[in-house]
PDB file of C-alpha atoms in Angstrom:
ATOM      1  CA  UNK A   1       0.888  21.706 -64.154  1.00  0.00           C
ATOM      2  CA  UNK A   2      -1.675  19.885 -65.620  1.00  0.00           C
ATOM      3  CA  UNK A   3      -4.657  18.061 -63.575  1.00  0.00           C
ATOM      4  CA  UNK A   4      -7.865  16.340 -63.698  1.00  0.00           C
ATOM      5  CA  UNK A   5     -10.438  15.965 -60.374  1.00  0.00           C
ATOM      6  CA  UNK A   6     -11.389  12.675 -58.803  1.00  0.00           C
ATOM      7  CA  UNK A   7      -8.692  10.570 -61.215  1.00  0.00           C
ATOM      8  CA  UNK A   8      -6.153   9.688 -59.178  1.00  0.00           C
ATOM      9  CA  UNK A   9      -3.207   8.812 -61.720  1.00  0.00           C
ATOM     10  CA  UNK A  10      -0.774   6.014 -61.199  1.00  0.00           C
ATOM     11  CA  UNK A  11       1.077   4.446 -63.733  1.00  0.00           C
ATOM     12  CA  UNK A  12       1.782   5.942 -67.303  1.00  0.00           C
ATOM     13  CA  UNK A  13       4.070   4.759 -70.421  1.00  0.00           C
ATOM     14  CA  UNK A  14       4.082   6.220 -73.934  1.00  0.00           C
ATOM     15  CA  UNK A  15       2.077   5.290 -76.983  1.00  0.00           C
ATOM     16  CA  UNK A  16       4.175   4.585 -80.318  1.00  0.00           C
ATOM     17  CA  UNK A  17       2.802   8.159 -81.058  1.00  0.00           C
ATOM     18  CA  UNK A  18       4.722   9.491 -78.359  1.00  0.00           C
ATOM     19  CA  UNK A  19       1.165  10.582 -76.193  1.00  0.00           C
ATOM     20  CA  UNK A  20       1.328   9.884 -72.425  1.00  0.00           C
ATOM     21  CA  UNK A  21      -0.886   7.581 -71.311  1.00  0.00           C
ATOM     22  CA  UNK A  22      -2.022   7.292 -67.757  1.00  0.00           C
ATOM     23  CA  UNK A  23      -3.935   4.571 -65.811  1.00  0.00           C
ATOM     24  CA  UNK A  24      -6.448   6.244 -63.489  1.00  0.00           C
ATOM     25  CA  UNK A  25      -7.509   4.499 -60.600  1.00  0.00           C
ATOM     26  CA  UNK A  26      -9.984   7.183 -59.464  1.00  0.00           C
ATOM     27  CA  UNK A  27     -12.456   6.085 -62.112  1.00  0.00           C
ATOM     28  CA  UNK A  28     -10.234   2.773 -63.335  1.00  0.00           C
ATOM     29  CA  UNK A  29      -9.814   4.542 -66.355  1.00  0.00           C
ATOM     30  CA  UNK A  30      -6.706   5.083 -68.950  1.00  0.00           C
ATOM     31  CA  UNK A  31      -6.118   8.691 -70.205  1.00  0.00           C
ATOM     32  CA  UNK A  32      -3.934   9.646 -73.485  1.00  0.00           C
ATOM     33  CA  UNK A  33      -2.368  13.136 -73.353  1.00  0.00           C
ATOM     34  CA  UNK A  34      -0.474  15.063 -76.272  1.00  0.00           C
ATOM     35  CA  UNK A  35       2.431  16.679 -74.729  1.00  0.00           C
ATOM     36  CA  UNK A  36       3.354  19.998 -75.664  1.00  0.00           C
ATOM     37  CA  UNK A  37       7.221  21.055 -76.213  1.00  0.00           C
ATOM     38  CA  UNK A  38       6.701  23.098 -73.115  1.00  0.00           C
ATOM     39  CA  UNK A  39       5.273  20.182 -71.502  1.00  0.00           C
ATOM     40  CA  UNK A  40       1.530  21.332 -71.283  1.00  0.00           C
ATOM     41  CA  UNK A  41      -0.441  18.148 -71.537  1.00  0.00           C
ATOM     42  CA  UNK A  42      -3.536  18.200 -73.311  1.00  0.00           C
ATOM     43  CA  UNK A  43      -6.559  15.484 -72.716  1.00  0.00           C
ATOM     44  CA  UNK A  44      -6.934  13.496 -76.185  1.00  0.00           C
ATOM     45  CA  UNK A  45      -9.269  10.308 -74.220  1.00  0.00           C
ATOM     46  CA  UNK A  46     -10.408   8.613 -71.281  1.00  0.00           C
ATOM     47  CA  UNK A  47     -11.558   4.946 -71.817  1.00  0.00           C
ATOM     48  CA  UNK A  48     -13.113   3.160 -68.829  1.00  0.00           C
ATOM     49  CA  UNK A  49     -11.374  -0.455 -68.537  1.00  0.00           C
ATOM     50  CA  UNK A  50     -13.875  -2.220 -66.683  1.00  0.00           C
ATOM     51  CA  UNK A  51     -11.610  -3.081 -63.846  1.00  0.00           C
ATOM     52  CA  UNK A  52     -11.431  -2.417 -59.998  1.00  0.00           C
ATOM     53  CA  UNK A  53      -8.146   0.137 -58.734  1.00  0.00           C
ATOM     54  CA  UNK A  54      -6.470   0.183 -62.287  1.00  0.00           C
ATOM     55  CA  UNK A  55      -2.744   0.139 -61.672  1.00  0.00           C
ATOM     56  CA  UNK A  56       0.182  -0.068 -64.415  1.00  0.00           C
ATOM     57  CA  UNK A  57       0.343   0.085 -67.914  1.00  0.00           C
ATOM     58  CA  UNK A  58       3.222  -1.317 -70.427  1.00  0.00           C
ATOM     59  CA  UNK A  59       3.334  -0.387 -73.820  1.00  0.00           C
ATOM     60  CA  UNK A  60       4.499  -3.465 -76.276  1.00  0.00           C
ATOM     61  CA  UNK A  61       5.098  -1.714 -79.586  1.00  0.00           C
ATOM     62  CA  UNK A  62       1.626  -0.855 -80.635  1.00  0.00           C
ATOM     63  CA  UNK A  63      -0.104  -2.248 -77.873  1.00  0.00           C
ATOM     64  CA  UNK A  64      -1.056  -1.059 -74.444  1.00  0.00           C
TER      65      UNK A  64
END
């Protein structure tokens, strides 16, 4: 199991790269995760989005 404190994950899709990415609406944030074949996920970024209780996330070829 893999966590964070205070981030409060909702939605997630995958990047083109195959990373997870997560919308946080602890700190209405997204996070990108490698994923590990054993399914450890490792933090790659957190980017705040500037928006209030951050929700879902689609992934349109290379856009989030």
């Amino acid at each position: 199991m893999t966590t964070q404190e205070r981030t409060v994950p909702f939605g997630f899709t995958f990047d083109a790269s195959g990373r997870l990415v997560v919308t946080q609406a602890g700190p209405n944030a997204i996070a990108t995760f490698t994923v590990a074949r054993t399914g450890k996920l490792t933090p790659v970024q957190q980017i705040a989005n500037g928006q209030a209780a951050t929700c879902w996330i689609v992934a349109t070829g290379p856009r989030l």
